Short mmCIF file of C-alpha atoms in Angstrom, two decimals:
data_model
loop_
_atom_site.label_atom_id
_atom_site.label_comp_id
_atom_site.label_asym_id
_atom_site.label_seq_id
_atom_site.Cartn_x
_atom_site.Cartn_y
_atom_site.Cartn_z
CA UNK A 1 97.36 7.90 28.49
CA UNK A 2 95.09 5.32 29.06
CA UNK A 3 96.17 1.69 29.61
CA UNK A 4 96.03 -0.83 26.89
CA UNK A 5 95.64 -4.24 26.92
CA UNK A 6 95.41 -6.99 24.35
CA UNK A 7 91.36 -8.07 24.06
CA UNK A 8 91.10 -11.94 23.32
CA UNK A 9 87.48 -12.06 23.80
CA UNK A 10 84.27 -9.43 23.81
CA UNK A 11 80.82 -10.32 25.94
CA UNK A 12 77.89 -9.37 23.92
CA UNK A 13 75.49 -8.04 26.64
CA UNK A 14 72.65 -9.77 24.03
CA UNK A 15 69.07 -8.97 23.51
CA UNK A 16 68.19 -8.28 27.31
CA UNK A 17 69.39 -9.01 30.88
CA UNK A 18 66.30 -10.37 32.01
CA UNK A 19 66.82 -14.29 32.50
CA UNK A 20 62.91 -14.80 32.60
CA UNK A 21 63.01 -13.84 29.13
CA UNK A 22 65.91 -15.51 27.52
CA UNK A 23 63.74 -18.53 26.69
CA UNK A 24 61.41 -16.89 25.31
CA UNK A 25 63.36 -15.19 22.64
CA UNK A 26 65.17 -18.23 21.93
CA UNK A 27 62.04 -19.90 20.86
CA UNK A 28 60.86 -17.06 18.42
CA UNK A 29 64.73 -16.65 17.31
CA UNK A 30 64.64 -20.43 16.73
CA UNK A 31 61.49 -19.87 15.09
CA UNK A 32 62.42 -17.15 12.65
CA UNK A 33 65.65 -18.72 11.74
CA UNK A 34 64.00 -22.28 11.19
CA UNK A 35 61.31 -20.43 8.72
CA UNK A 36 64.35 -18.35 6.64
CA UNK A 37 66.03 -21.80 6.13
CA UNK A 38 62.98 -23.43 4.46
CA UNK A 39 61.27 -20.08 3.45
CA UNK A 40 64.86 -19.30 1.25
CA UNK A 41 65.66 -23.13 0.80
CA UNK A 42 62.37 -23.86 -1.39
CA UNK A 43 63.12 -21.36 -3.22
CA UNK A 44 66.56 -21.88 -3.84
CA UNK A 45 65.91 -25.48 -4.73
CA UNK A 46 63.02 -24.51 -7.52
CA UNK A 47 65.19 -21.85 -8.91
CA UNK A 48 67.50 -24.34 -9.55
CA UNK A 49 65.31 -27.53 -10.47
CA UNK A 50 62.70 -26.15 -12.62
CA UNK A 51 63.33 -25.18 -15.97
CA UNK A 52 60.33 -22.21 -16.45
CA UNK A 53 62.52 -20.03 -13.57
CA UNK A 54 65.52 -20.17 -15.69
CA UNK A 55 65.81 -16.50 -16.51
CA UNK A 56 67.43 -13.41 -15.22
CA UNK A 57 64.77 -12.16 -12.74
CA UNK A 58 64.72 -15.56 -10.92
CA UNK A 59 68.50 -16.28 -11.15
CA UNK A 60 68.87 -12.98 -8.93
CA UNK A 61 66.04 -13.76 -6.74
CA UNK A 62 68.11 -17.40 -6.15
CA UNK A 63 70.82 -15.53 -5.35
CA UNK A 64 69.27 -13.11 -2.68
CA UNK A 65 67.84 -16.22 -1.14
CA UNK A 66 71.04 -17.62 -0.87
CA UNK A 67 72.08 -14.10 0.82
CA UNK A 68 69.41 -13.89 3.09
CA UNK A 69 70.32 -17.86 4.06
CA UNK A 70 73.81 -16.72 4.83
CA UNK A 71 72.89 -13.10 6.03
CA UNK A 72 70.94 -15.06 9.43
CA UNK A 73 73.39 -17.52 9.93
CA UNK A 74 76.03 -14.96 10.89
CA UNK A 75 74.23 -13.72 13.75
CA UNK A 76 71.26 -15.51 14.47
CA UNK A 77 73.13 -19.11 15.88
CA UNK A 78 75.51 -17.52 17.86
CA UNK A 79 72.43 -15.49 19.55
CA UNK A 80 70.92 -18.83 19.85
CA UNK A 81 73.69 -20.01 21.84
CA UNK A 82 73.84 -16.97 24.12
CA UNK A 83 70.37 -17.30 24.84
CA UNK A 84 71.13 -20.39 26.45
CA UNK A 85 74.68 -19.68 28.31
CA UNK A 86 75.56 -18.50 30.95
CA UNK A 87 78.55 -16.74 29.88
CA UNK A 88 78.08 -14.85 26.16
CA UNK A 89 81.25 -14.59 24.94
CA UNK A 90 82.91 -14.34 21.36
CA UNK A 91 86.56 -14.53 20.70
CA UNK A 92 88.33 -11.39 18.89
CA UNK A 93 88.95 -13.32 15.59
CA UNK A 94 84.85 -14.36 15.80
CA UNK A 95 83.76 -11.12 16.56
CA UNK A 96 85.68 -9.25 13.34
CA UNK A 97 85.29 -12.59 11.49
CA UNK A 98 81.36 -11.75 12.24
CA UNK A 99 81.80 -8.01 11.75
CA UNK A 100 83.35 -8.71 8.08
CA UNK A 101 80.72 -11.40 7.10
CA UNK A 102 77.25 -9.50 7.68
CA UNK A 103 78.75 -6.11 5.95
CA UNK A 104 79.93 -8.02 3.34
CA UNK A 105 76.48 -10.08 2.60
CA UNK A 106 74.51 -7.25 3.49
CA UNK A 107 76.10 -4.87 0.77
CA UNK A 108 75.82 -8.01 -1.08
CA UNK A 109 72.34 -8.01 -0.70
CA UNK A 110 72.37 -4.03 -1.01
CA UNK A 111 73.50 -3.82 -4.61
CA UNK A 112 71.84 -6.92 -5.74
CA UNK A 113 68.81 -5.21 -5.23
CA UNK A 114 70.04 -2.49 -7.60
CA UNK A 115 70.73 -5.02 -10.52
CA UNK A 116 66.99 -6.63 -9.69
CA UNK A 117 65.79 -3.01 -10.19
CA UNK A 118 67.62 -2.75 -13.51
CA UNK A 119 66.58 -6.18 -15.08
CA UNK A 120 62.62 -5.35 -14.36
CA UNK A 121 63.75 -2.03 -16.22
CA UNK A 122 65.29 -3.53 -19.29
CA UNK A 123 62.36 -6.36 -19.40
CA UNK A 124 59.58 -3.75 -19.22
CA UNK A 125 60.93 -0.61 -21.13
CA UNK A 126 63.03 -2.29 -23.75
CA UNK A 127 61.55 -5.47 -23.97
CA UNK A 128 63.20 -6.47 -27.48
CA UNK A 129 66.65 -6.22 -26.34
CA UNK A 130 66.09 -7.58 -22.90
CA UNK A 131 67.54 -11.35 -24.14
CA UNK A 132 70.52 -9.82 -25.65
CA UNK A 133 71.25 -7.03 -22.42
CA UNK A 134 70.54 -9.48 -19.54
CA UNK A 135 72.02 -12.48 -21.18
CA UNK A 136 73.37 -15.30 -18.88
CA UNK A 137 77.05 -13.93 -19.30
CA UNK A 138 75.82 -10.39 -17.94
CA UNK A 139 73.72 -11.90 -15.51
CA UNK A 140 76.81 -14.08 -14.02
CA UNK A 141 78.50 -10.61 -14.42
CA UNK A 142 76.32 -8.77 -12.15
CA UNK A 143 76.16 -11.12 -9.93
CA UNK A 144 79.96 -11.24 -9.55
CA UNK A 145 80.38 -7.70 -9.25
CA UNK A 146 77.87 -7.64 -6.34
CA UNK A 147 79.74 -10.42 -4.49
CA UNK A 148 83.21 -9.10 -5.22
CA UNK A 149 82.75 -5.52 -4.42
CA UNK A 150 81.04 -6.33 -1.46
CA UNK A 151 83.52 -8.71 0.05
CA UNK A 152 86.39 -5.78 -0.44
CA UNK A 153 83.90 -2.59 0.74
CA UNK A 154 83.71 -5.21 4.68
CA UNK A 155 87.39 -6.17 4.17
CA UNK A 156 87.87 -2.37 4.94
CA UNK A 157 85.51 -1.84 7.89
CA UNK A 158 87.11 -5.45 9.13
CA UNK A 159 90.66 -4.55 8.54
CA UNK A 160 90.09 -0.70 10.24
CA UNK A 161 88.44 -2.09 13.24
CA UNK A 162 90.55 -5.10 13.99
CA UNK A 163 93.62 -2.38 13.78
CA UNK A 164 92.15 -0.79 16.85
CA UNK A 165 93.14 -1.07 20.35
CA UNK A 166 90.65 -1.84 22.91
CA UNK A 167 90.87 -0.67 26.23
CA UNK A 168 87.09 0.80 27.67
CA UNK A 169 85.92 -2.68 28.36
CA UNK A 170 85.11 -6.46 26.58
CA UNK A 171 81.33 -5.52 27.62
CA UNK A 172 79.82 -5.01 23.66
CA UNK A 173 76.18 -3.74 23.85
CA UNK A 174 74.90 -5.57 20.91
CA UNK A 175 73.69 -9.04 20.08
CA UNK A 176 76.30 -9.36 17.29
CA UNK A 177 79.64 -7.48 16.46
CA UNK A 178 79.31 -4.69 14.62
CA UNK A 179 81.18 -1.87 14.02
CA UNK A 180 79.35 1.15 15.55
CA UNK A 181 79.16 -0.80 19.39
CA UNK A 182 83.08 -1.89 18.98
CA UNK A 183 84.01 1.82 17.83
CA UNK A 184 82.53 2.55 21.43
CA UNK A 185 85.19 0.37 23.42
CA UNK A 186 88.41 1.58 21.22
CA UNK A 187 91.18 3.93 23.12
CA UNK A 188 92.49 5.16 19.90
CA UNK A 189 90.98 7.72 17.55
CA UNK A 190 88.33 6.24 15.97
CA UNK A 191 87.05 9.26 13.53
CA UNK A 192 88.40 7.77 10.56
CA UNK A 193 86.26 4.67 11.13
CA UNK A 194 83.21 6.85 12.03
CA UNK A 195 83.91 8.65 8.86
CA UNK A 196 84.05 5.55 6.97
CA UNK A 197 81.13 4.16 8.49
CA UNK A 198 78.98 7.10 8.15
CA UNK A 199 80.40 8.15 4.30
CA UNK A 200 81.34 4.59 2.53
CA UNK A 201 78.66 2.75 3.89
CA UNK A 202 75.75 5.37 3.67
CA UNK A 203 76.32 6.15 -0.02
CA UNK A 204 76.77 2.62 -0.72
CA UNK A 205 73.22 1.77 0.86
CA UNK A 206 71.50 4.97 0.49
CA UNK A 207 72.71 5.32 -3.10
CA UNK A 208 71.60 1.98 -4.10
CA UNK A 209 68.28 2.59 -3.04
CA UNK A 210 68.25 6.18 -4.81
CA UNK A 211 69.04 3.87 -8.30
CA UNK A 212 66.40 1.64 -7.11
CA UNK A 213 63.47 4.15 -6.70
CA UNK A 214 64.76 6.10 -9.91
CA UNK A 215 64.62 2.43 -11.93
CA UNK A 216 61.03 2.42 -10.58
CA UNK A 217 59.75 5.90 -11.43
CA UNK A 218 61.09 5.54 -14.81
CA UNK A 219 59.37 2.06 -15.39
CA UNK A 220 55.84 3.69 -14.17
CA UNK A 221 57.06 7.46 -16.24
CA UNK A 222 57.35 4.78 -19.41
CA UNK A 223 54.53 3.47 -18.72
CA UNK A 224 52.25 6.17 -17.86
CA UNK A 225 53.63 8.49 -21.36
CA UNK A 226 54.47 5.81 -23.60
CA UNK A 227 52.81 2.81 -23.44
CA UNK A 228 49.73 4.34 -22.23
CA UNK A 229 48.07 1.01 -21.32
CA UNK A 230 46.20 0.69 -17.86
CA UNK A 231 46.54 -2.88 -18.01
CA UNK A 232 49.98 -3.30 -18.56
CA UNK A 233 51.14 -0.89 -16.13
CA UNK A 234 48.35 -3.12 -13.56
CA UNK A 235 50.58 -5.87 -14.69
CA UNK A 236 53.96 -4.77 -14.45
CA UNK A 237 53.16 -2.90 -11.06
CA UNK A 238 52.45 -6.30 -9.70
CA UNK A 239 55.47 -7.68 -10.90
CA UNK A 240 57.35 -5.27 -9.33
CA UNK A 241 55.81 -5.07 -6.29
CA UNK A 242 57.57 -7.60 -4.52
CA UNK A 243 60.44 -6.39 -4.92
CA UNK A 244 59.55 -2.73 -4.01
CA UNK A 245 58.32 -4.20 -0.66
CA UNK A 246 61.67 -6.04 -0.28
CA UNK A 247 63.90 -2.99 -1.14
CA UNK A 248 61.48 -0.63 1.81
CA UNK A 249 62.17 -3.68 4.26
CA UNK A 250 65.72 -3.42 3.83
CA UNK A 251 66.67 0.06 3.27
CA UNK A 252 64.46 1.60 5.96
CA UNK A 253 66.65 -0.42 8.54
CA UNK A 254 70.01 -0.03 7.39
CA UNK A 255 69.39 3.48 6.77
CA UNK A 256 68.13 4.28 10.52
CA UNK A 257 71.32 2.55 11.67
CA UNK A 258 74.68 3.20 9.32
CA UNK A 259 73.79 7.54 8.31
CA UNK A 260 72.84 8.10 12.07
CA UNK A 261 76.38 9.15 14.22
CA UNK A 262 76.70 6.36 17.34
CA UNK A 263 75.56 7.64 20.86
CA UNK A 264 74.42 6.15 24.07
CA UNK A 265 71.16 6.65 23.57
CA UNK A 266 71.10 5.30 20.09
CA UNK A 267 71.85 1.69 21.63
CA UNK A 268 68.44 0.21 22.26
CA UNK A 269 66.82 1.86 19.11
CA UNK A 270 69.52 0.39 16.96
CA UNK A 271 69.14 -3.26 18.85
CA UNK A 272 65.94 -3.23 17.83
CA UNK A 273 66.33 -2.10 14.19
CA UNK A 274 69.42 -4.66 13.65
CA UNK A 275 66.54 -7.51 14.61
CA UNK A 276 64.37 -6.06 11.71
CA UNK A 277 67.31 -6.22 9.10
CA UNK A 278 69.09 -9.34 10.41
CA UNK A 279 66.60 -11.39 11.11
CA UNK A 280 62.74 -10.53 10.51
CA UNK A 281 63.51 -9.16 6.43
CA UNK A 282 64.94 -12.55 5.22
CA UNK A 283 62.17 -14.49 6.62
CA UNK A 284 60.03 -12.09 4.89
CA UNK A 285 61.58 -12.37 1.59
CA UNK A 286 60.29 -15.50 0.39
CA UNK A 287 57.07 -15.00 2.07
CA UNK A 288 56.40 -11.69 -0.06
CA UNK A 289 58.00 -13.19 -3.21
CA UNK A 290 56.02 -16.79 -3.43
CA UNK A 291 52.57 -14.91 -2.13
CA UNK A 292 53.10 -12.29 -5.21
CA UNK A 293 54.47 -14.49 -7.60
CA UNK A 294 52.14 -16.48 -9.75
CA UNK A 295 54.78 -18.99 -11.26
CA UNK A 296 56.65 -19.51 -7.82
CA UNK A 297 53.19 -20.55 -6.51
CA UNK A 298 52.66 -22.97 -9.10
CA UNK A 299 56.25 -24.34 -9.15
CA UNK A 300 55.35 -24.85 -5.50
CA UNK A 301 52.22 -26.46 -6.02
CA UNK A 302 53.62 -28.53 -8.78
CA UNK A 303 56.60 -29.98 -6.51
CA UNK A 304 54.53 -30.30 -3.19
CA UNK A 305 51.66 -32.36 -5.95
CA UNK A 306 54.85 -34.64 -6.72
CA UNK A 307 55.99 -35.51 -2.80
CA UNK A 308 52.23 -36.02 -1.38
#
């Protein structure tokens, strides 16, 4: 029986060995996270200050900005910080208090996307009833249940893994804790977490973007058979294009890395796919939404025409 000894602390082996390079990514990490602050700030700030983007669609685009605020600031300072330390460490109660808080925004951000999918649906194929369905009670409601059953699906994985003993080595070969690279340095019998990982967080991601396409096919099916109208399906293509682009950005990603089983080969490929979903898609976000989106633009316009 192997020897087991109480872990205070794990060293994330970081983005690469190579000292040369350290500054280097810590000016284009510094970079991206600067942009997602502003890039989701602005448009967390007009959601909330101007009165024309007081409806459903925009009230859950505020609240994926604030996600994607929240989703880089788990990882991205404390990869900052490494990338200018000589010793990376992170204490046991940091690295599950880490683990917990990007499962729990990114399912967040996961099922959000869902209930995006669904307002665009009710606004474009049942137009009539859309005030009454997507009312600011239901919207609030949504929103909640997104949050809520998020929070309790990464209580699990943070509960599971902080229940395991550690023994292989402190050495984690990630930039951030996460549960696959700490399943890799547990002595006990880690299927159940596997299972979990693979199962529970798979369907969770996987099946939210199956609702999310079929939302989508329906919209254009209505379209196409019912409405008939070139024009409006032009129009409401471009509406929700945006948010098609944002749901491929995110999905793709997560998919590669959570319905894959963990092996040592897997560990570079996955590094560089948790950079895409951590980092590069919420800097992307408001980028894709304000260059699509005809009223963000001119609420933009309108409040940079008021400071200058």
């Amino acid at each position: 029986m192997e020897n087991v000894t109480t872990v205070n602390e794990f060293l994330l082996l970081g983005l690469t060995s190579v000292q040369e390079l350290q500054p280097f990514f810590f000016v284009i990490f510094l970079t991206i996270y600067l942009i997602n602050l502003l890039g989701n700030g602005a448009i967390l700030v007009m959601v909330i200050l101007e009165p024309k983007l007081h409806s459903p669609m925009y009230f859950f685009l505020g609240n994926l900005s604030c996600l994607d605020i929240c989703y880089s600031s788990v990882t991205l300072p404390k990869v900052l910080i490494n990338l200018v330390s000589t010793r990376k460490a992170i204490s046991f109660l940091g690295c599950i208090t880490q683990l917990h808080f990007f499962h729990f925004l990114g399912s967040t951000e996961a099922i959000l996307l869902v209930v995006m999918a669904f307002d665009r649906f009710v606004a474009i194929c049942n137009p009539l009833r859309y005030p009454i369905i997507m009312c600011p009670q239901m919207c609030v409601l949504l929103a909640a249940v997104a949050w809520l059953t998020s929070f309790l699906y990464a209580l699990m994985h943070s509960v599971m893994t902080a229940r395991l003993n550690f023994c292989h080595s402190q050495k984690l070969s990630h930039f951030f804790c996460d549960v696959k690279p700490l399943l890799e340095l547990a002595c006990d019998n880690t299927l159940l977490n596997q299972w979990l990982l693979s199962i529970v967080t798979g369907s969770i991601s996987m099946g939210a973007f199956f609702l999310t396409l079929l939302s989508y096919c329906y919209i254009i099916g209505f379209l196409l058979f019912k409405n008939r109208s070139c024009r409006t399906l032009r129009k409401a293509l471009s509406t929700c294009a945006s948010h098609f682009m944002v749901v491929c950005l995110f999905y793709g990603p997560v998919g590669f890395t959570y319905t894959r089983p963990a092996s040592a080969t897997s560990v570079i490929p996955d590094r560089m796919v948790a950079i895409i979903y951590s980092a590069v898609t919420p800097v992307l976000n408001p980028l894709i939404y304000t260059l699509r989106n005809k009223e963000v633009m001119l609420t933009l316009k309108k409040m940079f025409g008021r400071k200058f």
